[in-house]
CSV table of C-alpha atoms in Angstrom, one decimal:
chain,number,residue,atom,x,y,z
A,1,MET,CA,115.9,157.2,178.7
A,2,ALA,CA,115.0,154.6,181.3
A,3,TYR,CA,115.1,151.0,180.3
A,4,LEU,CA,112.3,148.8,181.6
A,5,SER,CA,113.1,145.2,182.1
A,6,THR,CA,110.0,143.0,182.6
A,7,VAL,CA,110.6,140.0,184.7
A,8,ILE,CA,107.9,137.3,184.5
A,9,VAL,CA,107.6,134.9,187.3
A,10,ILE,CA,105.4,132.0,186.5
A,11,LYS,CA,104.1,128.9,188.1
A,12,PHE,CA,105.7,125.7,186.8
A,13,TYR,CA,103.8,122.5,186.4
A,14,PRO,CA,106.2,119.6,187.2
A,15,LYS,CA,103.8,116.8,186.3
A,16,THR,CA,103.1,118.0,182.8
A,17,GLY,CA,106.3,120.0,182.2
A,18,ASP,CA,104.3,123.0,181.1
A,19,LEU,CA,106.1,126.3,181.2
A,20,SER,CA,104.4,129.5,180.2
A,21,GLY,CA,106.7,132.5,180.1
A,22,PHE,CA,110.2,133.9,179.9
A,23,SER,CA,112.0,137.1,180.6
A,24,CYS,CA,112.2,139.8,178.0
A,25,THR,CA,111.5,143.5,177.6
A,26,LYS,CA,108.1,144.9,177.9
A,27,THR,CA,108.2,145.9,174.2
A,28,SER,CA,109.0,142.3,173.2
A,29,ILE,CA,106.1,140.9,175.3
A,30,ALA,CA,103.6,143.3,173.6
A,31,HIS,CA,105.1,142.4,170.2
A,32,LEU,CA,104.8,138.7,170.6
A,33,GLY,CA,101.5,138.7,172.4
A,34,LEU,CA,102.9,136.7,175.2
A,35,LEU,CA,100.5,138.1,177.8
A,36,ASP,CA,97.6,136.3,176.0
A,37,LEU,CA,99.4,133.0,176.3
A,38,LEU,CA,100.4,133.6,179.9
A,39,ASN,CA,96.8,134.6,180.9
A,40,ASP,CA,95.6,131.4,179.2
A,41,ARG,CA,98.1,128.9,180.7
A,42,CYS,CA,99.3,130.2,184.1
A,43,GLU,CA,97.6,130.0,187.5
A,44,ALA,CA,99.7,132.8,188.9
A,45,ILE,CA,101.6,135.5,187.2
A,46,ARG,CA,103.6,138.3,188.8
A,47,ILE,CA,105.0,141.0,186.5
A,48,THR,CA,107.6,143.2,188.1
A,49,VAL,CA,108.8,146.2,186.2
A,50,ARG,CA,112.0,147.7,187.4
A,51,SER,CA,114.2,150.5,186.2
A,52,MET,CA,117.5,149.2,184.9
A,53,ASN,CA,119.2,152.4,183.8
A,54,ARG,CA,122.6,151.1,184.7
A,55,PHE,CA,122.3,148.0,182.5
A,56,CYS,CA,121.3,150.2,179.6
A,57,ASN,CA,124.2,152.6,180.0
A,58,SER,CA,127.1,152.6,177.5
A,59,ILE,CA,130.2,150.6,178.3
A,60,GLN,CA,132.0,153.9,178.2
A,61,ILE,CA,131.1,154.5,181.9
A,62,ILE,CA,133.6,151.7,182.7
A,63,ARG,CA,137.0,153.1,183.5
A,64,GLY,CA,139.5,152.6,180.7
A,65,ILE,CA,136.8,152.1,178.0
A,66,GLY,CA,136.9,155.2,175.7
A,67,PRO,CA,135.2,155.9,172.4
A,68,LYS,CA,137.9,154.0,170.4
A,69,LYS,CA,137.6,150.8,172.5
A,70,ALA,CA,133.9,151.1,172.6
A,71,ALA,CA,133.8,151.2,168.8
A,72,LEU,CA,135.9,148.0,168.7
A,73,PHE,CA,133.6,146.3,171.2
A,74,SER,CA,130.6,147.3,169.2
A,75,LYS,CA,131.9,145.1,166.4
A,76,LEU,CA,131.3,142.2,168.8
A,77,GLY,CA,127.8,143.5,169.5
A,78,ILE,CA,128.8,144.9,172.9
A,79,THR,CA,127.5,148.4,173.5
A,80,THR,CA,125.8,148.3,176.9
A,81,ILE,CA,126.6,147.0,180.4
A,82,GLU,CA,124.1,144.1,179.9
A,83,ASP,CA,126.0,143.2,176.7
A,84,ALA,CA,129.2,143.1,178.6
A,85,LEU,CA,127.8,140.8,181.2
A,86,ASN,CA,126.6,138.5,178.4
A,87,TYR,CA,130.0,138.6,176.7
A,88,PHE,CA,131.1,135.0,177.7
A,89,PRO,CA,134.6,133.5,177.5
A,90,ARG,CA,135.3,130.9,174.9
A,91,VAL,CA,137.9,129.0,177.1
A,92,TYR,CA,139.8,129.5,180.3
A,93,GLU,CA,143.5,129.6,181.0
A,94,HIS,CA,144.3,127.7,184.1
A,95,ARG,CA,147.3,129.2,186.0
A,96,GLY,CA,148.3,127.0,188.9
A,97,PRO,CA,150.0,128.1,192.1
A,98,VAL,CA,153.7,129.2,192.0
A,99,GLN,CA,156.4,126.5,191.7
A,100,THR,CA,160.1,126.6,192.3
A,101,VAL,CA,162.7,126.5,189.5
A,102,GLU,CA,164.0,123.1,190.5
A,103,SER,CA,160.6,121.5,190.5
A,104,ILE,CA,159.4,122.5,187.0
A,105,ARG,CA,158.8,120.0,184.2
A,106,GLU,CA,157.9,120.5,180.5
A,107,GLY,CA,154.5,122.3,180.1
A,108,MET,CA,152.9,125.4,181.5
A,109,VAL,CA,154.5,126.6,184.7
A,110,ALA,CA,154.1,129.5,187.1
A,111,LEU,CA,157.2,130.9,188.8
A,112,CYS,CA,158.1,133.8,191.2
A,113,LEU,CA,161.4,135.2,189.9
A,114,GLN,CA,163.8,138.1,190.3
A,115,TRP,CA,165.7,139.3,187.3
A,116,LYS,CA,169.4,138.7,186.9
A,117,ASP,CA,171.5,141.3,185.1
A,118,SER,CA,169.9,143.0,182.1
A,119,PRO,CA,167.9,141.6,179.2
A,120,ARG,CA,169.7,140.7,176.0
A,121,LEU,CA,168.2,141.6,172.6
A,122,ASN,CA,169.4,139.5,169.7
A,123,ARG,CA,168.5,140.5,166.1
A,124,VAL,CA,169.0,137.1,164.5
A,125,ARG,CA,168.1,138.1,161.1
A,126,ARG,CA,165.7,140.6,159.4
A,127,GLY,CA,162.2,140.1,160.7
A,128,PHE,CA,163.3,137.8,163.5
A,129,SER,CA,164.6,138.7,167.0
A,130,THR,CA,164.8,137.3,170.5
A,131,VAL,CA,164.9,138.8,174.0
A,132,ILE,CA,166.6,136.6,176.6
A,133,TRP,CA,166.5,137.4,180.3
A,134,LYS,CA,167.5,135.2,183.1
A,135,GLY,CA,165.5,135.0,186.3
A,136,TYR,CA,166.1,133.2,189.6
A,137,ASP,CA,164.6,132.1,192.9
A,138,GLU,CA,166.0,130.4,195.9
A,139,THR,CA,166.3,127.0,194.1
A,140,GLY,CA,167.9,128.0,190.8
A,141,THR,CA,168.2,130.1,187.7
A,142,ILE,CA,166.1,129.8,184.5
A,143,GLU,CA,166.2,131.5,181.1
A,144,CYS,CA,163.1,133.3,179.7
A,145,ILE,CA,162.9,134.0,176.0
A,146,TRP,CA,160.5,136.1,173.9
A,147,PHE,CA,160.4,135.7,170.1
A,148,ASN,CA,159.8,138.8,167.9
A,149,GLN,CA,159.0,141.0,170.9
A,150,PRO,CA,161.9,143.4,171.1
A,151,TYR,CA,160.0,145.8,173.3
A,152,ARG,CA,160.3,143.3,176.1
A,153,ALA,CA,163.9,144.5,176.6
A,154,ASN,CA,162.5,147.8,177.8
A,155,ILE,CA,159.3,147.1,179.7
A,156,HIS,CA,160.7,144.8,182.4
A,157,LYS,CA,162.9,146.4,185.0
A,158,PHE,CA,166.0,145.1,186.8
A,159,ASP,CA,164.9,146.5,190.1
A,160,GLY,CA,165.2,143.7,192.6
A,161,LYS,CA,161.4,143.1,192.7
A,162,ARG,CA,159.8,139.7,192.4
A,163,TYR,CA,157.8,138.9,189.3
A,164,TYR,CA,155.1,136.3,188.5
A,165,VAL,CA,156.2,134.5,185.3
A,166,PHE,CA,153.8,132.2,183.5
A,167,GLY,CA,154.6,130.4,180.3
A,168,LYS,CA,155.6,127.2,178.6
A,169,ALA,CA,158.7,125.4,179.9
A,170,VAL,CA,160.7,123.6,177.2
A,171,LYS,CA,163.7,121.4,177.9
A,172,ARG,CA,166.9,122.5,176.1
A,173,PRO,CA,170.4,120.9,176.3
A,174,SER,CA,171.4,123.7,178.6
A,175,GLY,CA,168.4,123.3,180.9
A,176,TYR,CA,164.8,124.5,180.9
A,177,GLN,CA,163.6,127.6,179.1
A,178,ILE,CA,160.4,129.5,179.5
A,179,GLN,CA,159.1,130.6,176.1
A,180,ASN,CA,157.0,133.8,175.6
A,181,PRO,CA,156.0,134.1,179.3
A,182,ILE,CA,153.5,136.5,180.7
A,183,VAL,CA,155.1,138.7,183.4
A,184,GLU,CA,153.3,140.5,186.2
A,185,GLU,CA,154.5,142.1,189.4
A,186,TYR,CA,154.2,139.4,192.0
A,187,LYS,CA,151.3,139.8,194.5
A,188,GLU,CA,151.1,137.0,197.1
A,189,GLU,CA,147.4,137.2,197.6
A,190,CYS,CA,146.8,136.9,193.8
A,191,HIS,CA,149.5,134.7,192.5
A,192,ASP,CA,149.9,132.0,195.2
A,193,ASN,CA,146.5,130.5,194.4
A,194,SER,CA,145.2,128.6,191.4
A,195,ARG,CA,143.4,130.9,189.0
A,196,TYR,CA,141.2,130.5,185.9
A,197,LEU,CA,141.5,133.4,183.6
A,198,PRO,CA,138.8,133.9,181.0
A,199,VAL,CA,139.8,134.0,177.3
A,200,TYR,CA,137.3,136.0,175.2
A,201,PRO,CA,136.7,136.2,171.5
A,202,LEU,CA,138.3,139.4,170.1
A,203,VAL,CA,138.6,141.6,167.1
A,204,LYS,CA,141.7,143.3,165.8
A,205,GLY,CA,142.7,146.1,168.2
A,206,LEU,CA,141.5,144.5,171.4
A,207,THR,CA,143.4,142.4,173.9
A,208,GLN,CA,142.4,140.0,176.6
A,209,ARG,CA,143.4,142.7,179.1
A,210,ASP,CA,140.8,145.0,177.5
A,211,ALA,CA,138.1,142.3,177.6
A,212,ARG,CA,138.8,141.4,181.2
A,213,GLN,CA,138.8,145.1,182.2
A,214,LEU,CA,135.4,145.4,180.5
A,215,THR,CA,133.8,142.5,182.3
A,216,LYS,CA,135.4,143.4,185.6
A,217,GLY,CA,133.9,146.9,185.4
A,218,ALA,CA,130.5,145.4,184.4
A,219,LEU,CA,130.6,143.1,187.5
A,220,LYS,CA,131.3,146.1,189.7
A,221,ILE,CA,128.2,147.8,188.4
A,222,LEU,CA,126.2,144.6,188.9
A,223,GLU,CA,127.1,144.7,192.6
A,224,LYS,CA,125.4,148.0,192.9
A,225,VAL,CA,122.1,146.9,191.3
A,226,ASP,CA,119.3,145.1,193.1
A,227,TYR,CA,118.9,142.6,190.3
A,228,ALA,CA,115.7,140.6,190.1
A,229,ASP,CA,116.3,137.1,188.8
A,230,GLU,CA,114.2,136.2,185.8
A,231,MET,CA,113.8,132.6,186.8
A,232,ASP,CA,111.3,131.5,189.5
A,233,ARG,CA,112.8,130.3,192.7
A,234,TYR,CA,110.9,127.0,192.3
A,235,ILE,CA,112.7,126.2,189.1
A,236,VAL,CA,116.0,127.3,190.5
A,237,SER,CA,115.5,124.9,193.5
A,238,GLN,CA,114.0,122.1,191.5
A,239,TYR,CA,116.8,121.9,189.0
A,240,GLU,CA,119.6,122.9,191.4
A,241,ILE,CA,120.9,125.8,189.5
A,242,ILE,CA,122.5,129.0,190.8
A,243,ASP,CA,121.0,132.5,190.5
A,244,LYS,CA,121.8,134.8,187.6
A,245,VAL,CA,124.0,137.2,189.5
A,246,ARG,CA,126.2,134.4,190.8
A,247,ALA,CA,126.3,132.9,187.3
A,248,TRP,CA,127.6,136.1,185.8
A,249,GLN,CA,130.2,136.4,188.5
A,250,SER,CA,131.4,132.8,188.1
A,251,ILE,CA,131.5,132.8,184.3
A,252,HIS,CA,133.7,135.9,184.3
A,253,ASN,CA,135.7,135.5,187.5
A,254,PRO,CA,135.6,131.8,188.4
A,255,GLN,CA,137.2,130.6,191.6
A,256,SER,CA,137.2,126.9,190.6
A,257,GLU,CA,136.4,124.6,187.7
A,258,GLU,CA,133.2,123.6,189.6
A,259,ALA,CA,132.1,127.3,189.6
A,260,ILE,CA,132.5,127.4,185.8
A,261,LEU,CA,130.4,124.3,185.3
A,262,GLN,CA,127.6,125.7,187.6
A,263,ALA,CA,127.6,129.0,185.8
A,264,ARG,CA,127.4,127.4,182.4
A,265,LYS,CA,124.6,125.1,183.6
A,266,ARG,CA,122.5,128.1,184.7
A,267,LEU,CA,123.1,130.1,181.5
A,268,VAL,CA,122.5,127.2,179.2
A,269,PHE,CA,119.4,126.2,181.1
A,270,GLU,CA,117.9,129.7,180.9
A,271,GLU,CA,118.6,129.9,177.1
A,272,LEU,CA,117.0,126.6,176.4
A,273,LEU,CA,114.1,127.4,178.6
A,274,GLN,CA,113.4,130.6,176.8
A,275,PHE,CA,113.8,128.9,173.4
A,276,GLN,CA,111.4,126.1,174.4
A,277,ILE,CA,108.8,128.5,175.7
A,278,ALA,CA,109.0,130.6,172.5
A,279,ILE,CA,108.6,127.4,170.4
A,280,GLN,CA,105.5,126.4,172.5
A,281,TYR,CA,104.0,129.8,172.1
A,282,PHE,CA,104.4,130.0,168.3
A,283,LYS,CA,103.1,126.4,168.0
A,284,LYS,CA,100.0,127.3,170.0
A,285,ARG,CA,99.4,130.5,168.0
A,286,PHE,CA,100.0,128.7,164.7
A,287,GLN,CA,97.5,125.9,165.6
A,288,GLU,CA,94.9,128.5,166.7
A,289,ASN,CA,95.1,130.7,163.7
A,290,LYS,CA,95.5,128.1,160.9
A,291,LYS,CA,93.0,125.3,160.5
A,292,GLY,CA,93.9,122.1,158.8
A,293,LEU,CA,91.9,119.4,157.1
A,294,VAL,CA,89.8,117.0,159.1
A,295,ILE,CA,90.7,113.5,158.1
A,296,PRO,CA,88.2,110.9,159.4
A,297,VAL,CA,89.6,107.9,161.1
A,298,SER,CA,87.5,104.8,161.6
A,299,LYS,CA,88.3,101.7,163.6
A,300,ASP,CA,87.2,99.5,160.8
A,301,LEU,CA,89.6,101.1,158.3
A,302,LEU,CA,92.4,101.0,160.9
A,303,ASN,CA,91.9,97.3,161.7
A,304,SER,CA,91.8,96.6,157.9
A,305,PHE,CA,95.1,98.4,157.5
A,306,LEU,CA,96.8,96.7,160.4
A,307,GLN,CA,95.5,93.2,159.4
A,308,GLY,CA,97.1,93.7,156.0
A,309,LEU,CA,100.6,94.1,157.5
A,310,PRO,CA,102.8,91.0,157.7
A,311,PHE,CA,103.7,91.9,161.3
A,312,LYS,CA,102.2,93.4,164.4
A,313,LEU,CA,103.0,96.9,165.6
A,314,THR,CA,105.0,97.3,168.8
A,315,CYS,CA,103.6,99.2,171.8
A,316,ALA,CA,105.6,102.2,170.9
A,317,GLN,CA,104.4,102.1,167.3
A,318,ASN,CA,100.8,101.8,168.4
A,319,ARG,CA,101.2,104.8,170.7
A,320,VAL,CA,102.8,107.0,168.1
A,321,LEU,CA,100.2,105.9,165.5
A,322,ASP,CA,97.4,106.9,167.9
A,323,GLU,CA,98.9,110.3,168.3
A,324,VAL,CA,99.3,110.9,164.6
A,325,LEU,CA,95.7,109.7,163.8
A,326,SER,CA,94.4,111.9,166.6
A,327,ASP,CA,96.1,114.9,165.0
A,328,LEU,CA,94.5,114.1,161.6
A,329,GLU,CA,91.1,114.0,163.2
A,330,SER,CA,91.5,117.2,165.2
A,331,GLY,CA,91.5,119.6,162.2
A,332,LYS,CA,94.7,121.2,163.5
A,333,VAL,CA,97.8,121.5,161.4
A,334,MET,CA,100.1,118.6,162.3
A,335,ASN,CA,103.8,119.3,162.7
A,336,ARG,CA,105.5,116.1,164.0
A,337,LEU,CA,108.9,114.5,163.9
A,338,ILE,CA,109.0,110.7,164.2
A,339,GLN,CA,112.3,109.7,165.6
A,340,GLY,CA,113.8,106.3,165.9
A,341,ASP,CA,116.7,104.0,165.0
A,342,VAL,CA,117.0,102.4,161.6
A,343,GLY,CA,114.5,99.6,161.3
A,344,SER,CA,112.5,100.7,164.3
A,345,GLY,CA,109.3,101.1,162.2
A,346,LYS,CA,108.9,104.8,161.4
A,347,THR,CA,107.9,104.2,157.8
A,348,VAL,CA,104.8,102.2,158.6
A,349,ILE,CA,103.5,105.1,160.7
A,350,SER,CA,103.8,107.4,157.8
A,351,VAL,CA,102.2,104.9,155.5
A,352,ALA,CA,99.3,104.5,157.9
A,353,ALA,CA,98.8,108.3,157.9
A,354,LEU,CA,99.0,108.4,154.0
A,355,PHE,CA,96.4,105.6,153.9
A,356,PHE,CA,93.8,107.6,155.8
A,357,VAL,CA,94.5,110.8,153.8
A,358,ALA,CA,94.0,108.9,150.6
A,359,LYS,CA,90.8,107.3,151.9
A,360,ALA,CA,89.5,110.8,152.6
A,361,GLY,CA,90.1,111.8,149.0
A,362,TYR,CA,93.3,113.8,149.4
A,363,GLN,CA,96.8,113.3,148.1
């Protein structure tokens, strides 16, 4: 079945800050009645309906994702390609460029090594074992150790090839030791540069490799889709944010720390924008459909109340009081939050509102 994604491009009012729509499916728009709101508040609306079959497809179309892995990803709420694109990393693992053995210090290091001799498996006691293998480069030799990973003795080969080794360097009396390193076959174009690897939330049965394979496959599909950005170009330009496709690419495969920040800025901005517009919509509908009490406010009563105070209101207090009293007179249901520091005078605003409600015969 074809999936229709409705993209609403609206006109933004920079002077008043009014925003009148957000991207969602056609069904959601009809359900929320958003079109009524948009027709009422926007000068120009362009609704583009495009077929997004690929985004609605199961993640099983990605190579390496079979029924079992798909079932595990479904526990994370990931069933479609669009879900995979919105499966964001929780942190990033920064892997710097390759160092030499003689230059390392304590902390995370990246080395290009060849293996020396064969690995040594030590079964120290029941339930505890170590695998020790020495590697070397042109500047020296270093020991790599894996705890409780006996399979490591068999998966790495003593074949004369160079390997990328990334792990924590710890200083021992005999020299530095790399603990529980990650080992990959060395590729100059990949490992000689600084990298930011995404680290995703997982469930039991999934690995970071599975998660990265999923998002990499989703990005390849994204490249083949003529994706229409939900956000108007004016807003993108005004707030200096990147487009959605670039945000997805940078959040899953960042080339720098700056790229991560730009991607997060775009995705957070969009989420808050949608939330704010939804709040404004429901507020408008609530005010239209539910009538409140009309509380008369006279200048004489207001002056009488103010004269009875042992102090004069500040400009900010007078402004907020005018807004509250205006709401009381309007007959609309008032829903306000008065915010301020301790001792800033919030209580007197509430007392003033209560005063006029009591004068009108209500409690």
